[in-house]
Coordinates of C-alpha atoms in Angstrom, one line a residue:
M63 CA -22.8 82.0 14.9
S64 CA -26.2 83.0 15.9
P65 CA -28.6 80.6 17.5
E66 CA -30.1 78.3 14.7
S67 CA -33.9 78.0 14.3
E68 CA -35.6 74.8 13.2
A69 CA -36.6 76.4 10.1
D70 CA -33.0 76.9 9.3
H71 CA -32.3 73.1 9.3
P72 CA -33.8 70.2 7.4
A73 CA -34.8 67.2 9.1
E74 CA -31.9 65.4 10.6
N75 CA -30.4 62.7 8.6
A76 CA -32.7 63.8 5.6
L77 CA -29.6 63.4 3.3
P78 CA -26.9 60.9 4.0
G79 CA -23.2 61.9 3.8
T80 CA -22.7 64.0 7.0
L81 CA -19.3 63.8 8.4
P82 CA -18.5 61.4 11.4
E83 CA -16.5 62.9 14.2
A84 CA -13.7 60.4 13.9
L85 CA -13.2 61.4 10.4
F86 CA -13.5 65.1 11.1
A87 CA -10.8 64.8 13.6
E88 CA -8.7 62.7 11.2
L89 CA -9.1 65.5 8.4
V90 CA -8.2 68.4 10.8
A91 CA -5.0 66.6 11.5
F92 CA -4.3 65.9 7.8
R93 CA -4.9 69.6 7.1
R94 CA -2.5 70.7 9.8
D95 CA 0.0 68.3 8.5
L96 CA -0.3 69.9 5.0
H97 CA 0.1 73.3 6.5
M98 CA 3.1 72.5 8.3
H99 CA 4.9 71.1 5.2
P100 CA 3.7 73.6 2.3
E101 CA 5.0 73.0 -1.2
L102 CA 5.1 75.3 -4.2
G103 CA 3.6 74.8 -7.6
N104 CA 4.8 71.7 -9.4
Q105 CA 6.7 70.6 -6.3
E106 CA 4.0 69.1 -4.3
F107 CA 5.5 65.7 -4.2
R108 CA 4.9 65.0 -0.5
T109 CA 1.4 66.4 -0.8
T110 CA 0.5 64.3 -3.7
A111 CA 1.9 61.2 -1.9
A112 CA -0.1 61.9 1.2
I113 CA -3.3 62.3 -0.5
K114 CA -2.8 59.3 -2.6
A115 CA -1.9 57.1 0.4
R116 CA -5.2 58.1 2.2
L117 CA -7.3 57.4 -0.7
E118 CA -5.7 54.0 -1.3
K119 CA -6.2 53.2 2.2
A120 CA -10.0 53.6 1.5
G121 CA -9.7 51.2 -1.2
L122 CA -9.8 53.8 -4.0
R123 CA -7.6 53.8 -7.0
P124 CA -6.0 57.4 -7.1
R125 CA -3.9 58.2 -10.4
V126 CA -0.8 60.7 -10.3
L127 CA -1.0 63.1 -13.2
P128 CA 1.7 63.1 -15.8
S129 CA 3.6 65.9 -14.4
G130 CA 4.3 63.7 -11.2
T131 CA 2.3 66.1 -8.9
G132 CA -1.6 66.2 -8.5
L133 CA -4.0 63.3 -9.0
V134 CA -7.5 62.2 -9.9
C135 CA -9.6 59.5 -8.3
D136 CA -13.0 58.5 -9.5
I137 CA -15.8 57.0 -7.2
G138 CA -18.9 55.5 -8.3
K139 CA -20.4 53.1 -11.0
D140 CA -18.0 51.8 -13.3
A141 CA -15.2 54.0 -11.7
E142 CA -13.3 51.0 -10.5
D143 CA -12.9 49.7 -14.0
D144 CA -11.2 52.8 -15.3
T145 CA -7.5 52.3 -15.6
G146 CA -6.6 55.7 -17.0
I147 CA -7.6 59.1 -18.2
D148 CA -8.6 59.8 -21.6
E149 CA -6.4 62.6 -22.8
N150 CA -8.7 63.4 -25.9
A151 CA -11.8 63.7 -23.7
T152 CA -12.2 67.2 -22.5
E153 CA -15.6 67.9 -23.5
P154 CA -18.7 67.5 -21.4
D155 CA -20.1 64.1 -21.5
A156 CA -23.9 64.3 -20.6
A157 CA -24.4 60.5 -21.0
H158 CA -21.6 59.6 -18.5
G159 CA -22.6 62.5 -16.2
M160 CA -19.6 62.6 -13.8
L161 CA -19.5 65.4 -11.4
A162 CA -16.0 66.6 -10.7
L163 CA -14.9 68.1 -7.4
R164 CA -11.4 70.1 -7.8
A165 CA -9.0 71.2 -5.2
D166 CA -5.6 73.0 -5.7
I167 CA -2.8 71.7 -3.6
D168 CA 0.0 74.2 -3.9
A169 CA 1.3 76.9 -1.3
L170 CA 2.8 80.3 -1.6
P171 CA 6.3 81.6 -1.4
I172 CA 5.9 83.6 1.7
P173 CA 6.9 83.2 5.3
D174 CA 4.2 81.8 7.9
T175 CA 4.0 84.5 10.6
K176 CA 1.6 82.7 13.0
S177 CA 4.4 82.3 15.6
E178 CA 2.0 80.9 18.2
S179 CA 0.4 78.3 15.9
P180 CA 1.3 74.5 16.9
Y181 CA 0.9 73.9 13.1
R182 CA 3.0 76.8 11.7
S183 CA 4.8 76.0 8.6
T184 CA 8.1 74.2 9.1
V185 CA 9.5 75.2 5.6
P186 CA 11.2 78.8 5.5
D187 CA 9.4 81.3 3.2
R188 CA 6.6 78.8 2.4
A189 CA 3.0 79.1 3.6
H190 CA -0.5 77.8 3.0
A191 CA -1.6 81.3 3.0
C192 CA -4.4 80.9 0.5
G193 CA -6.3 78.0 2.0
H194 CA -5.3 75.3 -0.5
D195 CA -4.6 73.0 2.5
V196 CA -8.4 73.4 3.4
H197 CA -9.4 72.9 -0.3
T198 CA -7.4 69.8 -0.4
T199 CA -8.7 68.4 2.9
V200 CA -12.3 69.0 2.0
V201 CA -12.1 67.1 -1.4
L202 CA -10.2 64.2 0.2
G203 CA -12.7 63.9 3.0
T204 CA -15.5 64.1 0.4
G205 CA -13.9 61.5 -1.3
L206 CA -13.9 59.0 1.7
V207 CA -17.5 59.9 2.7
L208 CA -18.5 59.2 -0.9
A209 CA -16.7 55.9 -1.1
E210 CA -18.8 54.7 1.8
L211 CA -22.0 56.0 0.2
H212 CA -21.0 54.1 -2.9
R213 CA -20.4 51.0 -1.1
A214 CA -23.9 51.3 0.5
G215 CA -25.5 52.0 -3.0
L216 CA -26.4 55.2 -2.1
L217 CA -24.3 57.2 -5.0
A218 CA -26.4 57.3 -8.1
R219 CA -23.6 59.1 -10.4
P220 CA -19.9 58.6 -10.5
V221 CA -17.8 61.4 -8.9
R222 CA -14.2 62.6 -9.9
L223 CA -11.8 64.2 -7.4
V224 CA -9.3 66.3 -8.9
F225 CA -6.4 67.4 -6.9
Q226 CA -4.8 70.0 -9.2
P227 CA -1.0 71.3 -8.7
A228 CA 0.3 74.8 -9.4
E229 CA -2.8 77.1 -9.1
E230 CA -0.5 80.0 -8.3
V231 CA 1.8 79.8 -11.1
L232 CA 0.4 81.5 -14.3
P233 CA -1.4 80.6 -16.5
G234 CA -2.3 77.9 -13.8
G235 CA -1.9 74.2 -13.3
A236 CA -5.3 73.6 -14.4
T237 CA -4.3 73.9 -18.0
E238 CA -1.9 71.0 -17.8
A239 CA -4.5 68.9 -15.8
I240 CA -6.8 69.7 -18.6
K241 CA -4.5 68.4 -21.2
A242 CA -3.7 65.3 -19.1
G243 CA -7.7 64.6 -19.8
V244 CA -9.0 65.2 -16.2
L245 CA -12.2 66.4 -17.6
G246 CA -12.9 63.2 -19.7
G247 CA -16.5 62.0 -19.0
V248 CA -17.2 64.8 -16.7
S249 CA -20.6 66.9 -17.2
R250 CA -20.0 69.4 -14.5
I251 CA -17.2 70.6 -12.2
L252 CA -17.5 72.3 -8.6
A253 CA -14.9 74.0 -6.4
V254 CA -14.6 76.2 -3.1
H255 CA -12.4 78.8 -2.2
C256 CA -11.5 79.9 1.3
D257 CA -13.1 83.3 2.1
P258 CA -12.0 85.0 5.4
R259 CA -14.7 87.6 5.2
V260 CA -17.5 85.0 5.5
D261 CA -18.2 83.1 8.8
A262 CA -17.4 79.5 8.9
G263 CA -20.8 77.6 8.6
T264 CA -21.7 79.7 5.6
I265 CA -21.0 79.9 1.9
G266 CA -21.0 82.7 -0.4
L267 CA -22.4 82.2 -3.9
R268 CA -22.9 84.3 -7.1
Q269 CA -24.2 83.4 -10.6
G270 CA -22.1 84.6 -13.4
A271 CA -18.5 85.9 -12.8
I272 CA -17.1 85.6 -9.3
T273 CA -13.7 86.3 -9.7
S274 CA -11.7 88.6 -12.3
A275 CA -9.2 87.7 -14.9
C276 CA -5.5 88.2 -14.0
D277 CA -2.5 88.7 -15.8
R278 CA 1.1 89.4 -15.2
L279 CA 3.0 92.4 -16.7
E280 CA 6.8 93.1 -16.9
V281 CA 8.2 96.1 -18.3
S282 CA 11.7 97.2 -19.0
L283 CA 12.8 100.8 -19.8
D284 CA 16.1 101.7 -21.3
G285 CA 17.9 105.0 -22.1
P286 CA 21.4 106.4 -22.4
G287 CA 21.6 107.6 -18.9
G288 CA 23.8 110.5 -17.5
H289 CA 24.3 113.1 -15.0
S290 CA 21.5 114.2 -12.6
A291 CA 22.6 117.6 -13.3
R292 CA 21.8 117.6 -16.9
P293 CA 18.5 115.5 -17.5
H294 CA 17.8 117.6 -20.5
L295 CA 20.7 115.9 -22.4
T296 CA 19.6 112.2 -21.8
T297 CA 16.5 110.2 -21.1
D298 CA 15.3 110.9 -17.5
L299 CA 14.6 107.2 -17.0
V300 CA 13.4 107.4 -13.2
T301 CA 10.7 110.0 -14.5
A302 CA 9.7 107.9 -17.4
A303 CA 9.2 105.0 -15.1
A304 CA 7.4 107.1 -12.6
R305 CA 5.0 108.4 -15.5
V306 CA 4.5 104.8 -16.7
V307 CA 3.3 103.8 -13.2
T308 CA 1.0 106.8 -12.9
D309 CA -0.2 107.5 -16.5
V310 CA -0.8 104.0 -17.9
P311 CA -3.7 102.9 -15.4
A312 CA -5.5 106.3 -16.2
L313 CA -5.1 105.8 -19.9
V314 CA -6.3 102.3 -19.8
G315 CA -9.2 103.6 -17.8
R316 CA -10.1 105.8 -20.5
R317 CA -9.9 103.3 -23.5
I318 CA -12.3 100.7 -22.4
D319 CA -15.7 100.9 -20.9
T320 CA -15.3 101.4 -17.0
R321 CA -17.8 98.7 -16.2
A322 CA -15.3 96.2 -17.5
G323 CA -13.2 96.8 -14.5
L324 CA -9.8 96.5 -16.4
A325 CA -7.2 97.7 -13.7
V326 CA -3.4 97.9 -13.9
T327 CA -1.6 97.7 -10.6
W328 CA 2.2 97.9 -10.1
G329 CA 3.7 95.9 -7.5
R330 CA 7.5 96.6 -8.1
I331 CA 9.7 99.4 -9.5
E332 CA 13.3 99.5 -9.6
S333 CA 15.9 101.7 -11.0
G334 CA 19.2 103.4 -10.3
H335 CA 22.0 103.0 -7.7
A336 CA 23.3 106.6 -6.8
P337 CA 21.4 109.9 -6.3
N338 CA 23.5 112.1 -8.7
V339 CA 23.3 109.5 -11.8
I340 CA 20.4 109.1 -14.2
P341 CA 20.3 105.3 -14.8
Q342 CA 20.2 103.5 -18.0
H343 CA 17.6 100.8 -17.0
A344 CA 14.3 100.5 -15.2
E345 CA 12.1 97.7 -14.4
L346 CA 8.5 97.5 -13.4
S347 CA 6.2 94.7 -12.8
G348 CA 2.6 94.3 -11.7
T349 CA -0.9 92.8 -12.7
V350 CA -3.6 93.6 -15.0
R351 CA -7.1 92.5 -13.7
C352 CA -10.4 92.5 -15.5
L353 CA -14.1 91.9 -14.4
D354 CA -15.3 91.1 -18.0
I355 CA -14.1 88.4 -20.0
K356 CA -14.9 90.0 -23.5
A357 CA -12.8 93.0 -22.4
W358 CA -10.2 90.6 -21.0
R359 CA -9.5 89.3 -24.5
H360 CA -8.6 92.8 -25.7
A361 CA -6.6 93.9 -22.7
P362 CA -3.0 92.9 -23.8
D363 CA -3.5 95.3 -27.0
I364 CA -4.9 98.2 -24.8
V365 CA -2.3 97.9 -22.0
V366 CA 0.7 97.4 -24.4
A367 CA -0.2 100.4 -26.4
A368 CA -0.6 102.8 -23.5
I369 CA 2.8 101.7 -22.0
D370 CA 4.6 102.3 -25.6
E371 CA 2.8 105.8 -25.7
V372 CA 4.1 106.9 -22.4
A373 CA 7.6 105.5 -22.8
N374 CA 7.8 107.1 -26.2
L375 CA 6.8 110.5 -24.9
H376 CA 9.8 110.4 -22.5
K377 CA 12.1 109.2 -25.1
A378 CA 12.6 105.6 -23.4
K379 CA 12.9 102.5 -25.2
S380 CA 10.3 99.9 -23.9
E381 CA 10.1 96.2 -23.6
I382 CA 6.9 94.5 -22.6
N383 CA 6.3 90.9 -21.5
Y384 CA 2.7 90.5 -21.2
V385 CA 2.0 87.2 -19.6
R386 CA -1.4 85.9 -20.1
G387 CA -2.9 84.5 -16.9
V388 CA -6.6 83.4 -16.3
P389 CA -10.0 84.3 -17.3
P390 CA -12.6 85.2 -14.9
V391 CA -14.5 82.3 -13.1
V392 CA -17.8 82.5 -14.5
N393 CA -20.3 80.3 -12.3
E394 CA -22.9 78.6 -14.6
P395 CA -26.6 79.1 -13.1
V396 CA -27.3 75.3 -12.9
A397 CA -24.1 74.5 -11.1
T398 CA -24.6 77.4 -8.8
E399 CA -28.0 76.5 -7.8
L400 CA -26.7 72.9 -7.2
L401 CA -24.3 74.4 -4.7
R402 CA -27.2 76.3 -3.1
E403 CA -29.5 73.4 -2.8
A404 CA -26.9 71.2 -1.4
M405 CA -26.0 73.9 1.3
T406 CA -29.6 74.4 2.1
A407 CA -30.2 70.8 2.4
R408 CA -27.4 70.7 5.1
R409 CA -27.7 73.9 7.0
G410 CA -30.7 75.7 5.8
P411 CA -31.2 78.6 3.5
S412 CA -29.6 81.2 6.0
A413 CA -26.2 79.4 5.6
V414 CA -25.9 80.8 2.0
E415 CA -25.3 84.4 1.3
D416 CA -24.7 86.4 -1.8
T417 CA -21.1 87.4 -2.7
E418 CA -19.6 90.1 -4.6
Q419 CA -17.3 89.7 -7.8
S420 CA -13.7 89.6 -6.6
L421 CA -10.7 91.1 -8.3
G422 CA -8.7 88.0 -7.5
G423 CA -7.7 85.4 -10.0
E424 CA -8.3 81.6 -10.1
D425 CA -7.3 79.0 -12.6
F426 CA -10.6 77.1 -11.9
S427 CA -11.9 79.3 -14.7
W428 CA -9.9 77.3 -17.3
Y429 CA -12.0 74.1 -16.5
L430 CA -15.3 76.2 -17.2
E431 CA -13.8 77.0 -20.6
H432 CA -14.8 73.2 -21.2
V433 CA -17.5 72.2 -18.8
P434 CA -20.1 74.2 -16.9
G435 CA -19.4 74.5 -13.1
A436 CA -19.3 76.7 -10.2
M437 CA -17.2 77.9 -7.3
A438 CA -18.4 78.8 -3.9
R439 CA -16.7 81.0 -1.3
L440 CA -16.3 78.9 1.9
G441 CA -16.5 80.8 4.9
V442 CA -13.4 80.4 7.3
R443 CA -13.8 83.3 9.7
T444 CA -14.6 82.3 13.2
P445 CA -17.9 83.7 14.0
G446 CA -17.3 86.9 16.1
E447 CA -13.5 87.3 15.3
R448 CA -12.7 91.0 14.7
T449 CA -9.3 90.4 13.2
L450 CA -9.4 90.2 9.5
R451 CA -7.1 87.5 8.3
D452 CA -6.6 88.3 4.6
L453 CA -5.6 85.8 1.9
H454 CA -2.0 85.7 0.7
Q455 CA -0.9 87.1 4.1
G456 CA 1.7 85.3 6.4
D457 CA -0.9 85.3 9.3
F458 CA -3.8 83.7 7.4
D459 CA -5.6 80.7 9.0
A460 CA -9.0 79.2 8.7
D461 CA -11.6 78.1 11.2
E462 CA -11.2 74.3 10.8
S463 CA -14.9 73.6 11.3
A464 CA -15.0 75.0 7.6
I465 CA -13.7 71.5 6.6
R466 CA -16.8 69.8 7.8
V467 CA -18.9 72.4 5.9
G468 CA -17.1 71.8 2.8
V469 CA -17.4 68.0 2.9
E470 CA -21.1 68.0 3.7
L471 CA -21.6 70.7 1.0
F472 CA -19.8 68.5 -1.6
T473 CA -21.4 65.2 -0.6
A474 CA -24.7 66.8 -0.8
A475 CA -24.1 68.2 -4.3
A476 CA -22.9 64.8 -5.4
L477 CA -26.1 63.3 -4.2
L478 CA -28.4 66.0 -5.6
H479 CA -26.6 66.1 -9.0
P480 CA -29.3 65.2 -11.6
T481 CA -29.2 61.8 -13.1
H482 CA -30.2 62.9 -16.5

């Protein structure tokens, strides 16, 4: 990073809750252990046990979610008297005023290709390639620091830690966590997401939508099949599938305001077994992404109609499975400014940069259907590094100094969260 001026930093120790070196080293080791033992959504039993054990060691009372993976833990006034989650309390509670900090704990079903890394995944075809191990470690570290601040009488309002499973499983584990009552008594919720385009030591913020909606699309096309010498006597299914791939995105783009950013992108197409046989069946799958939440609500009707039209034009029978995913993450202004104020208090205004809306999806959006909140992009790129390590790639890794940044960001936000 560039040299930091005195103006960039507030007075040292102006705000408590900085991360001791010994705890930082422990958190790095914790993150590496998670990285070596990634678990897919709703299978995060080892991860859940590790988080639970460390919180209990700190004298806290974490509670595993009913699904058996994921957990919540309250810190602060009256939190120790709570013996469960109110499953009916999912709306904001201004009187109680609990701030929630959310981490997702699952990994991805892809191989870890970091062959030289000492903490490379030990599980075949499983990797923490989206930074959820970092998110988890940040919220865990925040909880440990906040527990000390509470014991010292420095935490004015209670805080809830939410370790959520299955973020990568549509429509996202957030929906089940909400049903389990994790938002009971919560007035605001915050999260971070690793961003390999942003330098460690920096966060990216944006008011309003910061991610897009994301749905999954599965299409089957069928026809009688036949000899490739006589396509005029049957349904040319390969051509029909190819036209669905190319024409549907173009049609969709003309049936909704282009500013909504509704995009159909195909990830798989499969049909046929021989070069001289017109197949009877074809399959396509992809995603539907949308920048605008209002347009997203109409997306299924628009996309399904376009697929049917193209398939019918080529005399193919279509069967469509439109899987609803997640709406955009829409950052509430007050929560966004709380994150900005917290980061500025820790590292000065230059440590906050504006960020663009991403076409990636995030199930944190479901929490924001119930309570106001915001997500920050946590910089994980080593300053000066030229190699871009993108999310959902097998070589993804994070500059571990981002763990310190995330912990100090969240502890500052907890301390600055308004008490009224």
